[in-house]
Structure formats: structure tokens, C-alpha cells
Amino acid sequence: VSGPWPLVVVGGGPAGIAAATEAAGAGLRCLLVDEAPSLGGQIYRQLPEPFSAKDPRRLGRDHARGTRLRAALPGCVEVRSGTSVIDIVDGRCVVCAAPDGPAEWVPAERLVIATGAYDRAVPFPGWTLPGVLTAGGAQALLKTMRVRPGDRALVTGTGPLLLVVAGQLHHAGVEVVAVLEAGRSAYTAGTLARSWRRWGLLRDGARYRLDLIRAGIPVRYHHSVIAAYGDGAVVGAGYAPVDPDTWTPDRTRERRVDVDVLVVGYGFVPNVELCELAGCRTVYATELGGWVPCRDATMQTSVPGVFAAGDGAGVAGALAAVDEGRIAGITAAEQAGALSPASADLLRRAPLRRLRSLAPVRAVLDEISYPRPGLADLATGPTAVCRCEQVTRAQVQAAVAEGARDLQAVKLLTRLGMGACQGRTCAPPAALLCGSPAAAGRINPRPPVKPVTLAALARTRGGEPCTSSSSVAE
Amino acid sequence: VTRRLDATVDRGPLVQIVVDDVPVEAYTGESVTAALLASGRPARMYCGIGLCFGCVVTIDGQRVRACQTPVREGLRIGGAS
């Protein structure tokens, strides 16, 4: 079939799979592009190709949820795994790149952008040493690769995911010396009353919390790591109490532990770069993890026909992501004429109701875990905030003192954000150093947002449908 | 090989890779980062999902993300290049 795709979904996690499932179910021709080797996103990631589960039932609840989600995806959806989207041109044309192949311009009438979220980087002395990894990174190793990152771990950060990761490390045979939560406990009578049967992560966290108690692993509230020590690899970590309101650490009360693994989980940041390249208006929402696209109740962004769903449009977890994806897919099908407005309304009702029922628990968790300004003080002057370009906290502060008001100005003065990660890692912590993260703005994403060889770009296929008003890739 | 959790999965073929000119056994399909950690070597890995580029190493002469690169027979990490 030639001509533009009626719908292209970018991202094969819970939101993307759900969007493609609903749209294709309504009869819409649909392409699903995903960077990973197989569908599922970070939370429902599958074992690598030659691995097989001895007993799938023992792989846990997330594995079963992911399997169910994938099973519902109609076979008529064309899936391109292992394919990165490196640009979106004119808000409609998706530029794809797969390793060893040419780049390709894929014209689309509608888009669902479901690019997920990633761990918030929190710099402190020693944070770039081997052995320091994010909560998401630890889960990738444990769940997918089935490898322990080390032998003795300290887990630090905020939110119920910390307890989940600590429990998973413990079950994998890693000695967990402590869990440090910068905020307060989520397991109060009030929170539990509101979340009962409503919040999977909180429930999983509670289960692991009991495991940690049985194993004698302490959870210290209002504490954080303040330094990792080692020469070439982590051999120890220092932690200290933090102010309950600002999370500013009290370095005079540092205690040290010997560990070879330091897991850091300070929440997630939505991956909005493709939304920005598509021209979607964004707004800073502290409780959603940072910059998010503005959306209406049908998940449509400020660009008509471009939808955003899941954690990439505001961190709310996999359950919310599935329902947001469904709503986006249903509405895309409605816009294409595959569904009548009346039947689309009917189909949207259940997912909208479920999203509303998740809201109260989300509000409680967001209140506990939103990043406080004192997080910036986990770094000291010589700590690299931008690890790609080795720009220190002192250099960022000097730039701010010279008059830099936002991240763009800090970038021009220091090279912060100009490395391979394009500022995904350093922008959130650097924004805290600018004062208000909202006023600090964004480091503008530039295509290609993922590395691609010049050979792949030179052999780009299918440029014509959208080249008329664009200068990209000329 | 004690860092691999083998109770729940069957892995693919065991192959040989080369780390800084030293032969190391690893499993086809696991990430280079996982192979390094499983062999007891320190490996820099921060985000673990291919976004931070903190794990970039030289593999067969190219600078690539170790956490996103699957192991294959004969793959060479670092060493004389």
C-alpha cells in the first residue's frame, strides 16, 4: 500500500502498544516503530533473543502483564523493532533509522508519540563511577539480562520503586545494606486507604517492604547518598540525613558504608524531545516529572493529529500509560473516520474512568517524591553535572552568576548538554541550579536525536513526501 | 559466573569475547555491560536504557553503547586499537 500511514505510533511500551491495538482494532492501517529489539518498553521488556524462560509464571507479574498486552496487538499492525526515530519533520514525517540500514522518511497523517520516561540524573561526588547505576538500569540488568550488578548494594532515592528494586536485588542474592528514602513513607494509613486495589506499584512496593523487614534491611526516611567513593569503581558510599522539606543534605552527619553497587532512583523524566521536534507546545509540570506536552482529554497535543501518551507525556506509571494510549488510539481512529464520534465516545469512557480513579493515589505519591531544590546540593563544586562534556556544578553556577538565566545560555557558556546524550541527563539537574526549573527552559533537541551514521543519512529513502518546506537532511 | 541468575532462564550459546585482549566467556544476546559485570569486571552503566551514553566503549573499533550492544562470538571490547 502506498501513501502516508493513517497512523504511526512511536514507542512500543504500554502506551504505544495500547494505542496501536485500539486504532488497528477500529480498522486503521497502523505502523508501530520501536527502538528496542522487541516490544514491551522498559517495564515490560522481554528477555534477549536466544534466552528462554524455564517457567514463565516465575518471571513475575510485570512479565504476565506485558505478555497479555502484546497478545492483544492485532497482527495487521506493522511493527518495526530496533528502529530509532531520529527526527519528526513538519509535524508529520517520521524519520526512522535502523542500524546498518539507510534512514527513511515515513509520512504519516497522524502520530501517537509514546516515548516513555527515563531516570532523573542526580549528580553527587563519584556519581559517574562504575557501580553507580539508576533504578531503571538495575531493573534492566536484573529482569532482562538476569545478572546481578554486584555483591553489596546501597539503594537511594525516592518513591515505592526503590522498595521494588531493593527487593529484587535482595532476591537476586545481592546484600542490600540499606534503602534511603529522601521523602517520607508512602505506607501510611491514609495513602493505603486511598490506594487499595488501585495502584500496582504501591502494592508491589508494600510486598517488597515486608520482604525487606523480614531480611532485616533498614529503610531510612529523609536520608540520601551524598558521595560515592572509589578509584575506578565504587568501593563505598557516604550518606546523610536530608532536610524533610528541602532535601538539603547535612554533610556534617555523613556515615559511610562499603558497597560495590549504588542504585539511585530519584524518579523519572518524560522523554519529550520528539514532541518538541513535532512542534508540540510543552509546559513544566513538577508533579509529572518535568517538561510535558500540553494535551486535551483525548491526549491530543497542540498540533492537530499529533497525540502523546504514557510516561513520555507525564510520568504516571504503566497502568495510566495503557489507558492514555487507548484513548489516543481511539481518537486517532475517530479522526481518520474509522470510528463514529458516538462509538469513539463510548470506547473512551472506560479508560477515562480508570484514569480518574488513579488520580488520588498519584497525587499522594507525587507529593512525597517531587524533586526538592536541595537535590542540587548533593553535588559539590567539582562534581560534573554534565558527564558528557565534564561541566562541573561550579562552572554552571559561574555561568548563572555571569547572567545566564536559562539552560540555553548555560549551554552557550559551558558546553553543558552538547555531548552525546544531548542534555537528556544533565538538563534536569542543571535546571535546579538555574533557580526555577520552569524558567530554566529546555535545551532544544536537535535531529538526529539518536546517533546515526553519515552513510545511513546519505542513503536516506523516501524524502519527497515532506521535503517541500523543510531544509532538514538536505 | 556466579553473578548470572540462572534459576529462571535458559541462556543461549556460550561464546568467547575479548576484553582488553583477555578472552572472556559470555552468552550470545546478553548486553556487553551484562557480560562485563557477570565476569566480575567493573562496568560503567548509568541509565541502562541507551539514553545517557555513560557506557560508551570501543567495540571492534567503533564507539558504541555497551548497554545496547548484544554479545556475539569474537566481539572485541577495548584493547589495542
XYZ file of C-alpha atoms in Angstrom:
555
model
C 0.000 0.000 0.000
C 1.422 3.396 -0.869
C 0.691 6.843 0.511
C 1.110 8.128 4.047
C 0.303 5.927 7.022
C -3.056 6.864 8.593
C -1.311 6.372 11.954
C 2.299 5.980 13.069
C 2.886 5.117 16.731
C 6.361 5.886 18.100
C 7.301 3.748 21.093
C 6.477 0.114 21.837
C 5.832 0.327 25.570
C 2.446 0.067 27.314
C 1.079 3.331 25.839
C 2.260 2.662 22.269
C 1.043 -0.935 22.195
C -2.357 0.109 23.580
C -2.696 2.953 21.045
C -1.852 0.686 18.102
C -4.176 -2.026 19.438
C -7.181 0.319 19.630
C -6.514 2.045 16.306
C -5.924 -1.197 14.389
C -8.917 -2.769 16.136
C -11.032 0.010 14.635
C -9.619 -0.836 11.202
C -6.930 1.826 10.878
C -3.736 0.944 8.982
C -1.035 1.377 11.585
C 2.774 1.371 11.871
C 4.455 0.886 15.262
C 8.113 1.966 15.474
C 10.170 0.905 18.491
C 13.823 1.244 19.369
C 14.119 -1.958 21.410
C 14.690 -5.386 19.845
C 11.220 -6.485 20.996
C 8.011 -4.822 22.212
C 7.208 -4.038 25.837
C 9.026 -0.827 26.716
C 11.203 -0.615 29.785
C 8.647 -2.015 32.218
C 7.510 -4.992 30.131
C 10.854 -5.661 28.486
C 11.403 -9.169 27.171
C 14.358 -11.494 27.564
C 17.017 -11.093 24.843
C 16.666 -13.166 21.697
C 18.273 -16.533 22.483
C 17.136 -16.585 26.150
C 14.050 -18.524 27.159
C 12.105 -18.697 30.397
C 12.213 -22.038 32.166
C 8.828 -21.275 33.677
C 7.196 -18.016 32.520
C 4.978 -17.977 35.625
C 8.073 -17.387 37.762
C 9.072 -14.245 35.862
C 6.632 -12.134 37.873
C 3.564 -10.034 37.496
C 5.061 -7.487 35.080
C 6.064 -10.259 32.714
C 2.498 -11.580 32.664
C 1.043 -8.086 32.149
C 3.419 -7.467 29.240
C 2.567 -10.797 27.631
C -1.168 -10.008 27.831
C -0.634 -6.534 26.355
C 1.403 -7.864 23.422
C -1.055 -10.694 22.794
C -3.842 -8.164 22.235
C -1.929 -6.330 19.479
C -3.591 -7.196 16.140
C -1.352 -8.948 13.625
C -2.174 -6.349 10.965
C -0.103 -3.709 12.804
C 3.254 -3.372 11.059
C 5.938 -3.410 13.753
C 9.448 -2.075 13.150
C 11.552 -3.042 16.143
C 15.168 -1.999 16.573
C 14.353 1.250 14.806
C 15.044 4.715 16.225
C 13.065 7.794 15.291
C 15.722 10.469 14.825
C 13.517 13.395 13.745
C 9.954 14.453 13.055
C 9.724 16.831 10.105
C 6.838 19.262 9.576
C 4.980 17.655 12.459
C 4.080 14.697 10.242
C 7.001 12.944 8.676
C 8.787 10.435 10.902
C 12.475 9.936 10.116
C 13.475 6.391 11.086
C 16.910 4.789 11.343
C 17.813 1.174 11.977
C 21.385 0.010 12.490
C 23.092 -0.963 9.227
C 20.220 0.392 7.125
C 19.541 3.703 5.395
C 17.493 6.383 7.163
C 13.903 6.529 5.932
C 11.300 9.290 5.858
C 7.912 7.819 6.726
C 4.987 10.141 6.022
C 2.095 9.918 8.498
C -1.349 11.503 8.657
C -1.453 11.098 12.431
C 1.081 10.350 15.152
C 0.975 8.890 18.629
C 4.200 9.750 20.456
C 4.717 7.313 23.331
C 8.410 7.618 24.081
C 8.372 6.872 27.818
C 10.487 8.257 30.589
C 13.953 7.767 31.997
C 15.593 8.047 35.425
C 16.277 11.545 36.692
C 20.035 12.038 36.969
C 21.149 13.329 40.351
C 24.838 14.278 40.410
C 26.901 13.880 43.603
C 30.643 13.321 44.082
C 31.523 9.993 42.480
C 28.209 9.531 40.607
C 29.946 8.658 37.319
C 31.995 5.798 38.809
C 31.316 2.276 37.546
C 28.966 0.700 40.095
C 26.639 3.711 40.321
C 23.500 2.991 38.328
C 19.904 4.126 38.160
C 16.936 2.169 39.483
C 15.829 1.598 35.876
C 19.297 0.415 34.901
C 19.367 -2.018 37.821
C 15.995 -3.397 36.753
C 17.162 -3.788 33.154
C 20.071 -5.913 34.364
C 18.025 -7.992 36.790
C 14.859 -8.506 34.737
C 16.239 -8.782 31.219
C 19.865 -9.798 31.475
C 19.409 -11.800 34.683
C 22.708 -10.532 36.018
C 23.496 -9.106 39.458
C 25.242 -5.726 39.191
C 27.467 -6.594 42.192
C 27.541 -8.118 45.663
C 26.696 -5.363 48.185
C 24.333 -2.506 47.395
C 23.010 0.740 48.822
C 19.689 1.912 47.331
C 18.886 5.639 47.449
C 16.268 7.987 46.027
C 12.517 8.331 46.458
C 9.230 6.550 45.791
C 7.879 2.994 46.006
C 10.063 1.832 43.086
C 13.045 1.974 45.481
C 11.482 -0.767 47.598
C 10.740 -2.825 44.495
C 14.334 -2.555 43.243
C 15.763 -3.235 46.713
C 13.552 -6.312 46.984
C 14.587 -7.519 43.536
C 18.278 -7.044 44.377
C 17.777 -8.953 47.639
C 16.004 -11.828 45.874
C 18.816 -11.894 43.301
C 21.323 -12.538 46.090
C 22.721 -9.015 46.432
C 23.297 -7.943 50.034
C 21.294 -4.710 50.381
C 22.786 -2.695 53.270
C 20.018 -0.067 53.403
C 17.340 1.780 51.467
C 17.492 5.573 51.768
C 14.255 7.455 51.002
C 14.624 11.223 50.781
C 10.913 11.730 51.400
C 8.572 10.138 53.870
C 6.958 6.724 53.877
C 4.188 6.147 51.339
C 2.805 3.427 53.578
C 0.678 5.479 55.912
C -2.925 4.606 56.754
C -4.212 7.491 54.641
C -2.298 6.552 51.497
C -3.111 2.877 51.760
C -6.812 3.602 52.250
C -6.830 5.638 49.043
C -4.730 3.248 47.016
C -6.222 -0.115 47.876
C -6.599 -2.148 44.643
C -5.770 0.992 42.705
C -2.037 1.323 42.430
C 0.077 -1.593 41.288
C 3.457 -0.121 42.104
C 2.444 0.820 45.629
C 1.145 -2.699 46.161
C 4.316 -4.276 44.732
C 6.342 -1.897 46.922
C 4.365 -2.973 50.001
C 5.046 -6.623 49.246
C 8.785 -5.965 48.923
C 8.677 -3.738 52.029
C 7.612 -6.808 54.009
C 10.434 -8.832 52.426
C 12.918 -6.125 53.451
C 11.630 -6.167 57.040
C 11.968 -9.965 57.171
C 15.515 -9.719 55.797
C 16.413 -7.035 58.336
C 17.176 -4.413 55.661
C 16.642 -0.938 57.122
C 14.698 1.776 55.285
C 15.850 5.220 56.398
C 13.484 8.072 55.608
C 14.781 11.613 54.960
C 18.230 10.270 54.084
C 20.205 10.335 50.846
C 23.530 9.298 49.426
C 25.920 12.262 49.314
C 29.009 10.659 47.745
C 30.345 7.522 46.099
C 33.939 6.571 46.775
C 36.399 4.539 44.777
C 39.208 4.702 42.260
C 37.983 3.165 39.024
C 34.934 1.564 40.655
C 32.687 2.124 43.648
C 34.014 0.667 46.911
C 31.928 2.728 49.301
C 29.261 5.376 49.696
C 28.543 8.189 52.112
C 25.035 9.101 53.180
C 23.483 11.697 55.436
C 20.141 12.947 56.704
C 18.364 15.495 54.493
C 16.009 18.275 55.472
C 12.464 16.822 55.295
C 11.169 19.830 53.340
C 14.055 20.867 51.073
C 16.111 17.613 50.965
C 19.270 19.653 51.599
C 21.834 17.180 52.979
C 23.626 17.679 56.281
C 27.152 16.680 55.270
C 28.434 17.026 58.839
C 26.477 13.880 59.728
C 27.868 11.665 56.968
C 28.095 7.912 57.562
C 29.964 5.537 55.278
C 29.230 2.018 54.105
C 31.275 -0.393 51.996
C 29.341 -1.248 48.824
C 30.213 -2.093 45.233
C 26.772 -1.108 43.905
C 24.925 2.159 44.422
C 21.409 2.263 42.958
C 19.959 5.755 42.544
C 16.250 6.256 41.831
C 15.048 9.832 42.115
C 12.021 9.434 39.882
C 11.590 9.760 36.141
C 11.779 12.455 33.487
C 9.425 12.331 30.463
C 11.232 11.924 27.158
C 9.677 14.836 25.250
C 12.238 15.521 22.552
C 10.145 14.038 19.719
C 7.088 16.012 20.859
C 9.204 19.155 20.695
C 10.524 18.280 17.243
C 6.914 17.707 16.129
C 6.168 21.268 17.229
C 4.015 20.436 20.262
C 3.720 23.113 22.920
C 5.187 21.990 26.278
C 4.721 23.125 29.851
C 6.690 22.482 33.038
C 4.787 20.233 35.469
C 6.784 19.368 38.589
C 4.448 16.528 39.602
C 4.685 14.904 36.134
C 8.495 14.836 36.124
C 9.361 17.981 34.186
C 8.511 19.300 30.718
C 5.419 17.667 29.223
C 3.373 18.295 26.086
C 0.119 20.226 26.594
C -2.775 17.832 25.865
C -6.538 17.792 25.798
C -8.641 14.988 27.354
C -8.206 12.873 24.190
C -4.362 13.014 24.536
C -4.078 15.322 21.509
C -1.205 17.812 21.689
C -1.266 21.423 20.458
C -0.561 20.036 16.960
C -3.785 18.599 15.487
C -3.413 14.891 14.748
C -0.357 14.510 16.978
C -1.102 12.641 20.212
C 1.122 11.978 23.215
C 0.510 9.144 25.664
C 2.157 7.419 28.602
C 5.097 8.400 30.790
C 6.648 10.363 27.902
C 3.776 12.834 28.232
C 3.914 12.972 32.043
C 5.129 10.279 34.432
C 2.154 8.372 35.835
C 3.130 4.701 35.546
C 2.298 1.801 33.263
C -1.363 1.409 34.248
C -2.139 5.018 33.339
C 0.016 4.683 30.201
C -2.135 1.862 28.833
C -5.343 3.861 29.258
C -3.812 7.034 27.811
C -2.619 5.000 24.836
C -6.093 3.522 24.338
C -7.678 6.975 24.352
C -5.107 8.297 21.856
C -5.600 5.306 19.534
C -9.397 5.543 19.676
C -9.313 9.275 18.925
C -6.856 8.834 16.055
C -9.237 6.257 14.555
C -12.131 8.657 15.053
C -10.259 11.470 13.280
C -9.491 9.145 10.377
C -13.173 8.295 10.052
C -12.738 4.679 11.144
C -14.962 5.294 14.187
C -18.069 7.439 14.527
C -17.884 10.151 17.213
C -20.573 8.302 19.160
C -18.762 4.966 19.236
C -15.442 6.689 19.965
C -17.076 8.416 22.950
C -18.351 5.088 24.180
C -14.953 3.407 23.818
C -13.153 6.243 25.605
C -15.444 6.067 28.617
C -13.843 3.115 30.472
C -10.201 4.231 30.117
C -11.138 7.791 31.102
C -12.893 6.452 34.199
C -9.873 4.352 35.156
C -7.531 7.344 34.734
C -9.748 9.385 37.061
C -9.659 6.621 39.669
C -5.842 6.563 39.624
C -5.576 10.313 40.202
C -5.874 10.458 44.039
C -3.091 7.908 44.647
C -0.911 9.576 42.060
C -1.360 12.880 43.852
C -0.163 11.392 47.161
C 2.890 9.741 45.589
C 3.765 12.873 43.601
C 3.605 14.944 46.780
C 6.089 12.602 48.510
C 8.541 12.327 45.624
C 8.598 15.511 43.553
C 12.215 16.752 43.319
C 13.061 19.269 46.043
C 15.620 22.083 45.490
C 18.089 20.530 47.977
C 18.776 17.730 45.462
C 21.054 20.229 43.699
C 23.198 20.300 46.860
C 24.054 16.612 46.623
C 26.640 17.862 44.086
C 29.651 19.837 45.269
C 31.584 22.438 43.239
C 33.871 19.996 41.401
C 31.080 17.455 40.682
C 30.446 17.039 36.944
C 26.804 17.914 36.274
C 27.164 17.217 32.532
C 29.079 13.960 32.333
C 29.472 14.017 28.544
C 31.288 17.373 28.471
C 32.601 17.272 32.072
C 30.948 20.555 33.066
C 31.030 20.999 36.837
C 28.470 22.425 39.209
C 30.894 25.310 39.906
C 31.058 26.102 36.160
C 27.267 26.108 35.866
C 26.992 28.373 38.901
C 29.638 30.697 37.433
C 27.608 30.887 34.207
C 24.474 31.709 36.192
C 26.406 34.364 38.144
C 27.553 35.855 34.811
C 23.927 36.299 33.834
C 22.816 33.045 32.255
C 19.116 32.816 33.044
C 18.225 29.593 31.261
C 19.705 26.312 30.065
C 20.300 27.627 26.538
C 22.540 30.354 27.944
C 24.311 27.925 30.289
C 24.905 25.680 27.281
C 26.453 28.502 25.244
C 28.771 29.469 28.109
C 29.809 25.998 29.283
C 29.086 23.338 26.576
C 26.648 21.682 29.021
C 24.283 19.441 27.069
C 26.419 19.386 23.914
C 27.599 15.788 24.298
C 26.230 12.514 23.029
C 23.223 12.451 25.376
C 22.092 15.855 24.063
C 21.264 17.120 27.538
C 18.789 14.376 28.461
C 20.896 13.555 31.526
C 22.208 16.945 32.637
C 19.313 19.291 31.831
C 17.128 18.405 34.862
C 19.913 18.801 37.474
C 21.321 21.883 35.719
C 17.840 23.436 35.713
C 17.777 23.178 39.519
C 20.997 25.228 39.580
C 19.388 27.966 37.450
C 16.816 28.571 40.185
C 13.363 27.717 38.869
C 13.354 24.707 36.506
C 10.359 26.197 34.685
C 12.226 29.450 33.991
C 15.366 27.495 33.022
C 13.521 26.220 29.949
C 14.801 23.420 27.766
C 17.892 22.570 25.787
C 16.415 22.480 22.282
C 16.535 18.974 20.849
C 18.362 18.710 17.534
C 17.988 15.961 14.964
C 19.262 13.323 14.843
C 18.187 12.723 18.457
C 19.938 9.343 18.360
C 23.315 8.688 16.750
C 23.159 7.636 13.124
C 25.950 7.109 10.633
C 26.545 9.602 7.826
C 26.258 6.660 5.425
C 22.711 5.972 6.684
C 21.761 9.646 6.268
C 23.371 9.851 2.811
C 21.255 6.918 1.630
C 18.025 8.331 3.128
C 14.946 6.902 1.430
C 11.552 8.427 0.857
C 12.371 12.110 1.375
C 9.975 13.511 -1.239
C 6.589 13.449 0.516
C 7.624 16.027 3.083
C 10.647 17.819 1.645
C 8.763 20.780 0.169
C 9.010 23.131 3.144
C 11.874 21.595 5.048
C 15.618 22.010 4.994
C 16.415 19.085 7.280
C 18.642 16.381 5.790
C 19.304 18.397 2.649
C 29.768 -16.995 36.562
C 28.039 -16.646 39.933
C 26.593 -13.238 39.084
C 24.251 -14.741 36.486
C 20.808 -15.658 37.807
C 20.091 -18.947 36.138
C 17.164 -20.270 38.162
C 14.528 -18.893 35.806
C 16.084 -18.700 32.332
C 17.915 -20.816 29.818
C 20.561 -18.781 28.050
C 21.743 -19.069 24.504
C 25.108 -20.373 23.343
C 28.201 -19.637 25.438
C 30.752 -17.824 23.284
C 34.127 -16.164 23.685
C 34.608 -12.391 23.557
C 37.818 -10.402 24.076
C 38.051 -7.730 26.788
C 41.246 -5.658 26.718
C 42.979 -8.538 24.899
C 41.817 -11.088 27.513
C 39.410 -13.848 26.438
C 36.155 -13.862 28.431
C 33.170 -16.208 28.210
C 29.751 -14.640 27.637
C 26.317 -15.581 26.362
C 25.020 -14.654 22.935
C 22.404 -11.905 23.148
C 23.213 -10.550 26.596
C 24.420 -6.947 26.624
C 28.141 -6.235 26.686
C 27.553 -4.468 30.019
C 25.911 -7.576 31.465
C 28.793 -9.722 30.214
C 31.389 -7.404 31.794
C 29.566 -7.294 35.144
C 28.954 -11.032 35.139
C 32.684 -11.625 34.660
C 33.368 -9.551 37.769
C 34.726 -6.540 35.891
C 33.641 -3.002 36.752
C 31.463 -1.577 34.012
C 30.209 1.960 33.768
C 26.429 1.844 33.260
C 24.140 4.593 34.479
C 20.724 4.727 32.773
C 20.916 1.214 31.353
C 18.434 2.049 28.573
C 20.639 3.702 25.967
C 19.950 7.363 26.738
C 22.882 8.641 28.826
C 25.828 7.331 26.781
C 27.749 6.806 30.029
C 28.588 3.230 28.979
C 30.190 4.026 25.609
C 33.153 1.726 24.877
C 35.175 0.801 21.823
C 33.828 -2.401 20.277
C 35.510 -3.719 17.148
C 36.936 -0.236 16.583
C 33.628 1.663 16.925
C 32.463 3.789 19.862
C 29.122 2.266 20.867
C 26.828 1.960 23.906
C 27.773 -1.204 25.795
C 24.312 -1.494 27.395
C 22.668 -1.623 23.947
C 25.184 -3.892 22.220
C 24.438 -7.628 22.265
C 27.264 -10.109 22.709
C 28.298 -12.115 19.659
C 31.132 -14.567 19.149
C 34.536 -12.917 18.850
C 33.452 -9.384 19.760
C 36.418 -7.248 20.902
C 35.999 -4.643 23.645
C 38.710 -2.013 24.188
C 42.267 -3.269 23.925
C 44.811 -2.223 21.327
C 43.039 -0.310 18.561
